[in-house]
mmCIF file of C-alpha atoms in Angstrom:
data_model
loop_
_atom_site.group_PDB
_atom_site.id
_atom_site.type_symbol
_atom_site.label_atom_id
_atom_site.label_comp_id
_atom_site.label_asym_id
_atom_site.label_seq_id
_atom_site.Cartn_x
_atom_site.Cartn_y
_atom_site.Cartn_z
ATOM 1 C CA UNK A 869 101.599 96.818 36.083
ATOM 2 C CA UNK A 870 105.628 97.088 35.861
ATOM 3 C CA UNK A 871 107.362 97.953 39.072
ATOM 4 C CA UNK A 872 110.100 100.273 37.642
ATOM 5 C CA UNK A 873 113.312 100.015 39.743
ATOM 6 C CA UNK A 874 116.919 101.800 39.985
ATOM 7 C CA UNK A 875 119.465 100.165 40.594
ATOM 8 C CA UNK A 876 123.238 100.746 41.291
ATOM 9 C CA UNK A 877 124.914 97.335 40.183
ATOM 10 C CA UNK A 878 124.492 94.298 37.489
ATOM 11 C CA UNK A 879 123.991 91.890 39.633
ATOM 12 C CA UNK A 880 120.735 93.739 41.122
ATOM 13 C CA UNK A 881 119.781 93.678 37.097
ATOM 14 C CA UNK A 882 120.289 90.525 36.817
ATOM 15 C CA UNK A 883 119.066 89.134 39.842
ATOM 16 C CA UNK A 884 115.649 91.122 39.557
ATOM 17 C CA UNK A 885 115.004 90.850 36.248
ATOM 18 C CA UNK A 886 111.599 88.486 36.744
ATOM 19 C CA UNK A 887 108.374 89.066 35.481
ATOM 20 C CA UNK A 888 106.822 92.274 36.710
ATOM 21 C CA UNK A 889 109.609 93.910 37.617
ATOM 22 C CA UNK A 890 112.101 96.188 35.469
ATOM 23 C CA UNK A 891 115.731 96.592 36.805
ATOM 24 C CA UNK A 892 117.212 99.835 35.519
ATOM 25 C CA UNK A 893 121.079 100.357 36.230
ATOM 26 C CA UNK A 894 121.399 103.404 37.381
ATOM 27 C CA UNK A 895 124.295 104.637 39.749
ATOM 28 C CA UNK A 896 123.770 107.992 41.903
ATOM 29 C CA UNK A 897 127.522 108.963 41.917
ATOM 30 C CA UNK A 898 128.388 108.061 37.917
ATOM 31 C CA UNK A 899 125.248 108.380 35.716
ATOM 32 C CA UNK A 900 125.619 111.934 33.928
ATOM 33 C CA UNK A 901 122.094 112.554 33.707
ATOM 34 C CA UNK A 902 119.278 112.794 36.417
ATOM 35 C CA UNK A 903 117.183 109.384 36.709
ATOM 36 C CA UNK A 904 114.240 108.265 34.619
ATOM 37 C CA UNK A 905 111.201 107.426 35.715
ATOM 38 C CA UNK A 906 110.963 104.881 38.638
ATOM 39 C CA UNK A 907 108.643 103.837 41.658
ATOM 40 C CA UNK A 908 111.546 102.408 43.637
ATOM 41 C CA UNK A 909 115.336 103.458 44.133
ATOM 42 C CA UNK A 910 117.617 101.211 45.362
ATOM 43 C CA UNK A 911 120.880 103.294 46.027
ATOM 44 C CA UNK A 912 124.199 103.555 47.981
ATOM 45 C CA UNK A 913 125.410 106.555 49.649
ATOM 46 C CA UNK A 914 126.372 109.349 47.212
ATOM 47 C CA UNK A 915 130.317 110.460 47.613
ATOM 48 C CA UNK A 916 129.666 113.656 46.641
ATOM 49 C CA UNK A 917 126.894 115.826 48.870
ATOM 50 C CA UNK A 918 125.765 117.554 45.564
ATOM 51 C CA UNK A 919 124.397 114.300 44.070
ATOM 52 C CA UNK A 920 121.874 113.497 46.704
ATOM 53 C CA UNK A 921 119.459 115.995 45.733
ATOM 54 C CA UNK A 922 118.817 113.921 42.527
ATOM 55 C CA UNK A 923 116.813 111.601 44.869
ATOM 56 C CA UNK A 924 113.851 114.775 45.365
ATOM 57 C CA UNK A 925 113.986 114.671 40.991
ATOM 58 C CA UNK A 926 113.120 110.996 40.417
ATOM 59 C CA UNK A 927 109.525 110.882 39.265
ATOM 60 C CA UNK A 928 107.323 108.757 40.139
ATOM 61 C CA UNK A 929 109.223 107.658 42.868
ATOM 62 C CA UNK A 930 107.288 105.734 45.867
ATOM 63 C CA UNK A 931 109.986 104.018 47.954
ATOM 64 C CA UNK A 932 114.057 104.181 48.746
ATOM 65 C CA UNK A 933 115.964 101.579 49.517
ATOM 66 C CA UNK A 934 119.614 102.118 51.225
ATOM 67 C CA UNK A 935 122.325 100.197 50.970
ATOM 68 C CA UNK A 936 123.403 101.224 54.186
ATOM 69 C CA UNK A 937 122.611 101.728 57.860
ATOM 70 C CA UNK A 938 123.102 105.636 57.448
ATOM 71 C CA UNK A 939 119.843 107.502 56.216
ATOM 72 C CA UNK A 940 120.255 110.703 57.832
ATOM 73 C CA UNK A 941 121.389 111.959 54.338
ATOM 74 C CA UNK A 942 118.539 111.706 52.261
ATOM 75 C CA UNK A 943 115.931 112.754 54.614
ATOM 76 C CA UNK A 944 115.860 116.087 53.528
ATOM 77 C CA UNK A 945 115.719 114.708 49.279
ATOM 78 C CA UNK A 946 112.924 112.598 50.195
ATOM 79 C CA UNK A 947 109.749 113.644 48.426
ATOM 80 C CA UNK A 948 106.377 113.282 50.455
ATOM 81 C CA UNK A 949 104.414 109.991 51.246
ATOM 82 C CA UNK A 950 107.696 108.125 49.691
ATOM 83 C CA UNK A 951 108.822 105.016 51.908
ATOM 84 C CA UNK A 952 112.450 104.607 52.807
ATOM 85 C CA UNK A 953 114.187 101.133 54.019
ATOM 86 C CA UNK A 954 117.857 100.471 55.343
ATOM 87 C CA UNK A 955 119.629 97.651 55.459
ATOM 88 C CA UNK A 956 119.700 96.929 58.911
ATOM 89 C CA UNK A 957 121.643 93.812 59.279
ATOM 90 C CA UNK A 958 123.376 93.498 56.101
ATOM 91 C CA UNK A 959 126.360 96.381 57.378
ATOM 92 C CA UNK A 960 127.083 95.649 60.975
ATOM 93 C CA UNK A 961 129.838 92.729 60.668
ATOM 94 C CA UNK A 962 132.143 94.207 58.371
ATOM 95 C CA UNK A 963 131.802 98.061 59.742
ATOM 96 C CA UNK A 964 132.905 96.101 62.941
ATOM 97 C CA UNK A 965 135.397 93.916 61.558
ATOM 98 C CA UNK A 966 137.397 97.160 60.145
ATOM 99 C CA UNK A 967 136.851 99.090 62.898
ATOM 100 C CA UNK A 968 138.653 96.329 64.829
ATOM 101 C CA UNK A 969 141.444 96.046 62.333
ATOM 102 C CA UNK A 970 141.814 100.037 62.538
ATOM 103 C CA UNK A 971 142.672 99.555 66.508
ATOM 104 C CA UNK A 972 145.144 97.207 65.823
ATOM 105 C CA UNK A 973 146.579 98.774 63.084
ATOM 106 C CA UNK A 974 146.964 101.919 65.389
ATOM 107 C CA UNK A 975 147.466 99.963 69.032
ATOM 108 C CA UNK A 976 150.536 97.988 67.335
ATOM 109 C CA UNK A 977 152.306 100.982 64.907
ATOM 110 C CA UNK A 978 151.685 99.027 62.079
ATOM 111 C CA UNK A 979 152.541 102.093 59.972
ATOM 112 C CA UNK A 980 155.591 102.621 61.153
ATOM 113 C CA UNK A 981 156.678 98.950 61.327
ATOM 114 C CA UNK A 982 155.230 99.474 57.056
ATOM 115 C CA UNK A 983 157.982 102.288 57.102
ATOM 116 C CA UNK A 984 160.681 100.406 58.433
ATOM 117 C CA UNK A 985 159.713 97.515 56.037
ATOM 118 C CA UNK A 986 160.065 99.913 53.067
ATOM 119 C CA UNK A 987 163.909 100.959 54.646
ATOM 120 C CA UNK A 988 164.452 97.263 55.482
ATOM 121 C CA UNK A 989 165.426 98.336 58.797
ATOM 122 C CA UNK A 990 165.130 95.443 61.903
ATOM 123 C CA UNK A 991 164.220 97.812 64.775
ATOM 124 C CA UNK A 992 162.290 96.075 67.034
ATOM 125 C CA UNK A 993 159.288 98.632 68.411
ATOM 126 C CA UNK A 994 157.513 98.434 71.761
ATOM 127 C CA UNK A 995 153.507 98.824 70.906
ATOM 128 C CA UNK A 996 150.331 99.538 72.866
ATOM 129 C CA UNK A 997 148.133 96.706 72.899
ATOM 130 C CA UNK A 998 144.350 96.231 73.508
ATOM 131 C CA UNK A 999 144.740 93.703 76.265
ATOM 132 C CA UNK A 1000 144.947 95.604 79.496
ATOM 133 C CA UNK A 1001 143.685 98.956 77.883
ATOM 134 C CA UNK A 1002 140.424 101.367 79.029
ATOM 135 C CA UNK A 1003 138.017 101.471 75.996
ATOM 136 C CA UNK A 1004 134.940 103.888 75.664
ATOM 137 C CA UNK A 1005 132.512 102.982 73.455
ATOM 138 C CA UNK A 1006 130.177 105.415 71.856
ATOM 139 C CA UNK A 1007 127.181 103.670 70.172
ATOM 140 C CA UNK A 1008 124.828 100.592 71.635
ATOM 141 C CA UNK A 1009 122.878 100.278 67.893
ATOM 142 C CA UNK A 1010 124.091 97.095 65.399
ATOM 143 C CA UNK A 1011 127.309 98.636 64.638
ATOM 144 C CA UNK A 1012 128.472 99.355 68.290
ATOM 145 C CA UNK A 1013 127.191 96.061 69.521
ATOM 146 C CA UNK A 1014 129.041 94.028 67.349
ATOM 147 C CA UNK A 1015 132.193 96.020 68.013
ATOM 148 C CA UNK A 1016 131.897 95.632 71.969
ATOM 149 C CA UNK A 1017 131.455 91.396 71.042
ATOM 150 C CA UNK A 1018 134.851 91.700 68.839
ATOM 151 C CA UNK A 1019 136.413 93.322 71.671
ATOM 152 C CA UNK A 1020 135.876 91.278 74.629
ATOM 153 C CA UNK A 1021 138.023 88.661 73.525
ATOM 154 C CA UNK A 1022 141.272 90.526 73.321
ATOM 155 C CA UNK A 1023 140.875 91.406 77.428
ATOM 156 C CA UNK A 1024 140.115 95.061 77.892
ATOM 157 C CA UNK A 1025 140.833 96.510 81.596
ATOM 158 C CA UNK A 1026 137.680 98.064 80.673
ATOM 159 C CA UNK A 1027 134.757 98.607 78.172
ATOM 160 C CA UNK A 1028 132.513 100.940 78.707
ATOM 161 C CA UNK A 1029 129.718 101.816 76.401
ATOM 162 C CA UNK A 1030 127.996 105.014 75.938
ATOM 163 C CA UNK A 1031 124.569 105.954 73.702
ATOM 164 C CA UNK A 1032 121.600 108.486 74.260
ATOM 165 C CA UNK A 1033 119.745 106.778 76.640
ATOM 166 C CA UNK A 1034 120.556 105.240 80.132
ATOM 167 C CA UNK A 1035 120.094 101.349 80.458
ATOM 168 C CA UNK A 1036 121.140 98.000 80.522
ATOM 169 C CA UNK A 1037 121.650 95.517 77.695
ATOM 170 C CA UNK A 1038 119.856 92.887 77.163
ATOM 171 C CA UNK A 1039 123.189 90.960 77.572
ATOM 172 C CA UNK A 1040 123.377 92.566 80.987
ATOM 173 C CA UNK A 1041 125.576 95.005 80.579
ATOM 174 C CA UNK A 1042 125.322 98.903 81.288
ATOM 175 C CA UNK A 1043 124.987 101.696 78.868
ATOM 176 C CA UNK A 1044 125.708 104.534 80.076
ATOM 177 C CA UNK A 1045 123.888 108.150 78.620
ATOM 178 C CA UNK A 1046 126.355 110.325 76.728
ATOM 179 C CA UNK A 1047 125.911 112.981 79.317
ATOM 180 C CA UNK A 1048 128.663 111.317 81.663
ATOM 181 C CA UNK A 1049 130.606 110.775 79.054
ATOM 182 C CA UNK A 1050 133.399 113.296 80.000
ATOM 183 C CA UNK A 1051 134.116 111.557 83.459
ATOM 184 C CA UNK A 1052 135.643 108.499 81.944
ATOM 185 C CA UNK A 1053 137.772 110.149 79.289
ATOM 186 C CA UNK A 1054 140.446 111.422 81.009
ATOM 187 C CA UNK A 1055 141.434 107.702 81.840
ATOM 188 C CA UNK A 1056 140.517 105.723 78.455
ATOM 189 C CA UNK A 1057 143.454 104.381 76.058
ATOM 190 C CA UNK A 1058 140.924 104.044 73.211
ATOM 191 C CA UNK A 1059 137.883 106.063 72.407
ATOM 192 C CA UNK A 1060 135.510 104.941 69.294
ATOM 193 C CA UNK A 1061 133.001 106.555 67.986
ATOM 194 C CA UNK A 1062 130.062 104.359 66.330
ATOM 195 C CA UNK A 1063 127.238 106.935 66.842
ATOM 196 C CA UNK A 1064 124.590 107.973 63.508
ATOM 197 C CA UNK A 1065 125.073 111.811 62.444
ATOM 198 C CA UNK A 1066 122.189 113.725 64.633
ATOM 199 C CA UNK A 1067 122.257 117.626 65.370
ATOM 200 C CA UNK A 1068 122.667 116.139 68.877
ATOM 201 C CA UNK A 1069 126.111 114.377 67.615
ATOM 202 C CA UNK A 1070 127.097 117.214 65.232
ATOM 203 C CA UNK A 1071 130.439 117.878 66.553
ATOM 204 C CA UNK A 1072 130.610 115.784 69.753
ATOM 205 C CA UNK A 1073 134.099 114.991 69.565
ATOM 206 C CA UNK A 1074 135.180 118.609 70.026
ATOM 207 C CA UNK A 1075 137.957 120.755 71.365
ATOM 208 C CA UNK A 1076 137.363 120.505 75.014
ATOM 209 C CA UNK A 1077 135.889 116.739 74.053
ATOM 210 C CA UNK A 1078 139.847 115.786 72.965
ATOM 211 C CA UNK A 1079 141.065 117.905 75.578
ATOM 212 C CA UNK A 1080 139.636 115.526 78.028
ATOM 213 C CA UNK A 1081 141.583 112.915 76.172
ATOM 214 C CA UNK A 1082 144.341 111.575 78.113
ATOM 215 C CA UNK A 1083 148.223 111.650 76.848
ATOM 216 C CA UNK A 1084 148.748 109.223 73.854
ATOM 217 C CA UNK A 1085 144.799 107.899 73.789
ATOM 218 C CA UNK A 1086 143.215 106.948 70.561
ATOM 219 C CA UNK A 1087 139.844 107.949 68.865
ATOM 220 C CA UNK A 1088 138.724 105.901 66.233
ATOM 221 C CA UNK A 1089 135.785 107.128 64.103
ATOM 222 C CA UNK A 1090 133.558 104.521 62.462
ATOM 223 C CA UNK A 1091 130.395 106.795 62.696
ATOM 224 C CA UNK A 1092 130.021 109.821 60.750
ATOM 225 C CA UNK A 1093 132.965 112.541 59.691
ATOM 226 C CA UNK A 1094 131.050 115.465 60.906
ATOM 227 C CA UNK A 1095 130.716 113.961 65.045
ATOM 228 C CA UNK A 1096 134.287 114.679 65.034
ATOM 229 C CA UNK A 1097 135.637 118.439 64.696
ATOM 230 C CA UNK A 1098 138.648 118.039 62.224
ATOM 231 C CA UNK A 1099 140.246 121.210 63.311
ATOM 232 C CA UNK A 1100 140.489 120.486 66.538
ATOM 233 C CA UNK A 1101 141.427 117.209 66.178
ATOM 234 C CA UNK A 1102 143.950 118.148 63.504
ATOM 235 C CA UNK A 1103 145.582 120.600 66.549
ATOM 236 C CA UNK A 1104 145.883 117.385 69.019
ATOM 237 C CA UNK A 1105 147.482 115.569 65.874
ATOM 238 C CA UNK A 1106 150.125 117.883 64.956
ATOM 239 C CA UNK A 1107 150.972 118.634 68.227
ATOM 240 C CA UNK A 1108 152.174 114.682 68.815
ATOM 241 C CA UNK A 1109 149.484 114.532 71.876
ATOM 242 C CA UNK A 1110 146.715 112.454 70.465
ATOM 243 C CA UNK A 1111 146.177 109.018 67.995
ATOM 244 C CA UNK A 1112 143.877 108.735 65.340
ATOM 245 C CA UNK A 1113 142.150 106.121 63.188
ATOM 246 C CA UNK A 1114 139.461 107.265 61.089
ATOM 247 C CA UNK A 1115 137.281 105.961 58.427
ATOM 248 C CA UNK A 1116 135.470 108.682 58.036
ATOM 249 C CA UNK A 1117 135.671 112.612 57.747
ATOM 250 C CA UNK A 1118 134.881 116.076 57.736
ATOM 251 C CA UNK A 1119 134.844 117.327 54.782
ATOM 252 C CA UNK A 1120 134.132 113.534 53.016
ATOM 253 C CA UNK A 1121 135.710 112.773 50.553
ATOM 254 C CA UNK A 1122 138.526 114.448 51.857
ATOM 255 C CA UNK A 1123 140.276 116.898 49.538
ATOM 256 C CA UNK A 1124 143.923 115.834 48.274
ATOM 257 C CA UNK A 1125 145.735 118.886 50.063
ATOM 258 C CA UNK A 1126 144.091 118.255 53.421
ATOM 259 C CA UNK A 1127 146.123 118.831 56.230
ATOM 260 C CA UNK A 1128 144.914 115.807 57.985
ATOM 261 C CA UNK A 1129 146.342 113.613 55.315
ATOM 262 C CA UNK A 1130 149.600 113.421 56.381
ATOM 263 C CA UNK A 1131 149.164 114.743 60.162
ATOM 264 C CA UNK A 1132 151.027 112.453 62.144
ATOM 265 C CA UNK A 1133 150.195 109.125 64.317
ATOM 266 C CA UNK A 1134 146.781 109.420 61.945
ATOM 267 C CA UNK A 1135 145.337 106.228 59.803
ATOM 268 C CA UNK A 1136 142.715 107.404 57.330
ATOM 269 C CA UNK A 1137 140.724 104.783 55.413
ATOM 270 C CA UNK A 1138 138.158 106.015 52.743
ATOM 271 C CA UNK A 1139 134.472 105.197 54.336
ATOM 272 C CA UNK A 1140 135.515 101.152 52.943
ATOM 273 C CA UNK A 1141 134.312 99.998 56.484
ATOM 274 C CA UNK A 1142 131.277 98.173 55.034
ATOM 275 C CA UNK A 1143 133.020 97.551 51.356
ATOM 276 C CA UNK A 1144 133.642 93.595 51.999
ATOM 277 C CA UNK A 1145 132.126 91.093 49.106
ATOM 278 C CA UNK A 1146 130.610 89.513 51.870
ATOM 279 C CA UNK A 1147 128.792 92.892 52.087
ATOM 280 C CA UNK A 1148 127.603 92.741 48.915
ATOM 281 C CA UNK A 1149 126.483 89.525 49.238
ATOM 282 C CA UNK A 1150 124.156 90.346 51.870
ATOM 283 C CA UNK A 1151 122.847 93.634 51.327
ATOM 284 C CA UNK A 1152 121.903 92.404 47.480
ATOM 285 C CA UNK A 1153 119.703 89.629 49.151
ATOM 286 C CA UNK A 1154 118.143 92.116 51.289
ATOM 287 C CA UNK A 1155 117.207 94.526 48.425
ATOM 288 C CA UNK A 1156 116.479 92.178 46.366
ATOM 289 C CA UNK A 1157 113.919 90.367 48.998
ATOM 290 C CA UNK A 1158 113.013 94.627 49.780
ATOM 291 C CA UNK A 1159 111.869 95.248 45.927
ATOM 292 C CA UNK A 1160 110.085 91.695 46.024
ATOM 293 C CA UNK A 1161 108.377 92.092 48.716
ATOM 294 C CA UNK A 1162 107.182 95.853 48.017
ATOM 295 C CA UNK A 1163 106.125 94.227 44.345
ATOM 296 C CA UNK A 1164 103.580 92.051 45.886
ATOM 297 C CA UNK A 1165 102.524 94.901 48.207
ATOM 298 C CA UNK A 1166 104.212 93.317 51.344
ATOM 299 C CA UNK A 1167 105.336 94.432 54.684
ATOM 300 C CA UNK A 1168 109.072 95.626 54.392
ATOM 301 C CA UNK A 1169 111.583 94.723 57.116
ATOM 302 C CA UNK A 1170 113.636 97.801 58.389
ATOM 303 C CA UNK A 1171 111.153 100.579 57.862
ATOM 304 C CA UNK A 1172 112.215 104.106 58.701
ATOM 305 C CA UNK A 1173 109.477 105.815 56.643
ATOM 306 C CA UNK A 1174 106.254 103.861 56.192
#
């Protein structure tokens, strides 16, 4: 029997096209019609919400593949008794690598210092700097821990990381529950937020959250849009108090006459945190070795729905 898969790209095509199996390209966002036919998808994040619903239409359909850490979106298009994978592992290096470039970008002005470029003006401009500063952290999973490794080299005063549970890492540092997060914010230079999208997260980052938020801070956002409330971070924005470096938002994608395009002291990156060819080096192996492995009836690694 033919294990019929989707597949977004033609490499995957290529790369699975071995006896047994049948690689059909077939992208979420840009195919016109609904899929055919297929006992495995193998699929990125649709841009547009409206699309993911064609995941509950595929028939036949017996296991999903991600190519991403995020799932939370196609829980709810999942038909019953159908597997679903992630790819744990594959994401967490270059979501961190940006998110470290989006500090930096923001710590040292570099869009301003772009500006003056453009105007070929020599003005010499005093930065912040990530040496010396007080950095929350909010998220211990992959993504969060490989963020807190890229940071410890540049000398943080402090680092402090937050998630949903109490403990201490296996590294031997402590992780502190989200539920004392508001204590340390009124001190922090730099807040980032690398938590999944949960009702418990939904809108986190809110009003009295950036309130807490000390003159001139910044919160970065490599989680989810919706943990942050745009409104009220769009008020801290315009009024000059607050920084911002986000690559991702609420609504996403974010609609061309958006106020929070061109709100001030705000970088905005379009959810590219994970779109590195190294990326797609790795998570092809992965769902390639995913579809394999499910083939031959095989245990699959990162399981979130057996």
């Amino acid at each position: 029997m033919t294990l019929r898969v989707l597949v977004p790209w033609q490499r995957l095509v290529d790369e699975l096209t071995i006896p047994g199996i049948e690689p059909i390209l077939w992208h979420i966002n840009d195919d016109p019609e609904d899929a055919p036919p297929s006992d495995v998808l193998v699929t990125e994040r649709p841009s547009n919400p409206q699309l993911r619903s064609r995941v509950s239409r595929i028939k036949g359909l017996k296991h999903v593949h991600l190519l991403s850490l995020g799932y939370e979106w196609v829980l709810e298009h999942l038909p019953e008794k159908v597997s679903l994978t992630n790819s744990k592992g594959a994401v967490e290096d270059a979501t961190a690598e940006h998110c470290l470039a989006l500090i930096l970008a923001s710590l040292r002005q570099l869009s301003q210092v772009g500006k003056q470029q453009r105007e070929r003006n020599w003005t010499r401009t005093w930065t912040g700097s990530l040496h010396g500063s007080k950095v929350v952290l909010l998220g211990a999973g992959g993504v969060g821990n490989e963020i807190r490794s890229r940071l410890l080299p540049f000398k943080p005063a402090e680092l402090t990381t937050f998630a949903r549970t109490e403990r201490v890492h296996e590294q031997g540092y402590r992780i502190y529950s989200l539920d004392r997060l508001r204590g340390f914010l009124p001190t922090a230079d730099v807040v980032i937020v690398a938590l999944p999208h949960t009702p418990e997260t939904e809108k986190l980052i809110d009003a009295e959250f950036l309130s807490a938020m000390k003159n001139g801070a910044l919160l970065v956002n490599v989680g989810r849009g919706p943990i942050v409330d745009t409104e009220a971070l769009l008020l801290e924005l315009l009024a000059g108090r607050l920084h911002a470096a986000l690559d991702v938002t609420d609504p996403e994608p974010l609609p061309a006459n958006h106020a929070l395009w061109s709100a001030p002291n705000c970088i905005i990156t379009p959810h590219m945190a994970g779109d590195t060819g190294q990326f797609i080096s790795l998570v092809s192996e992965l769902a390639v070795n995913q579809v394999i492995a499910f083939a031959h009836g095989e245990e699959l690694a990162n399981q979130i729905i057996n």
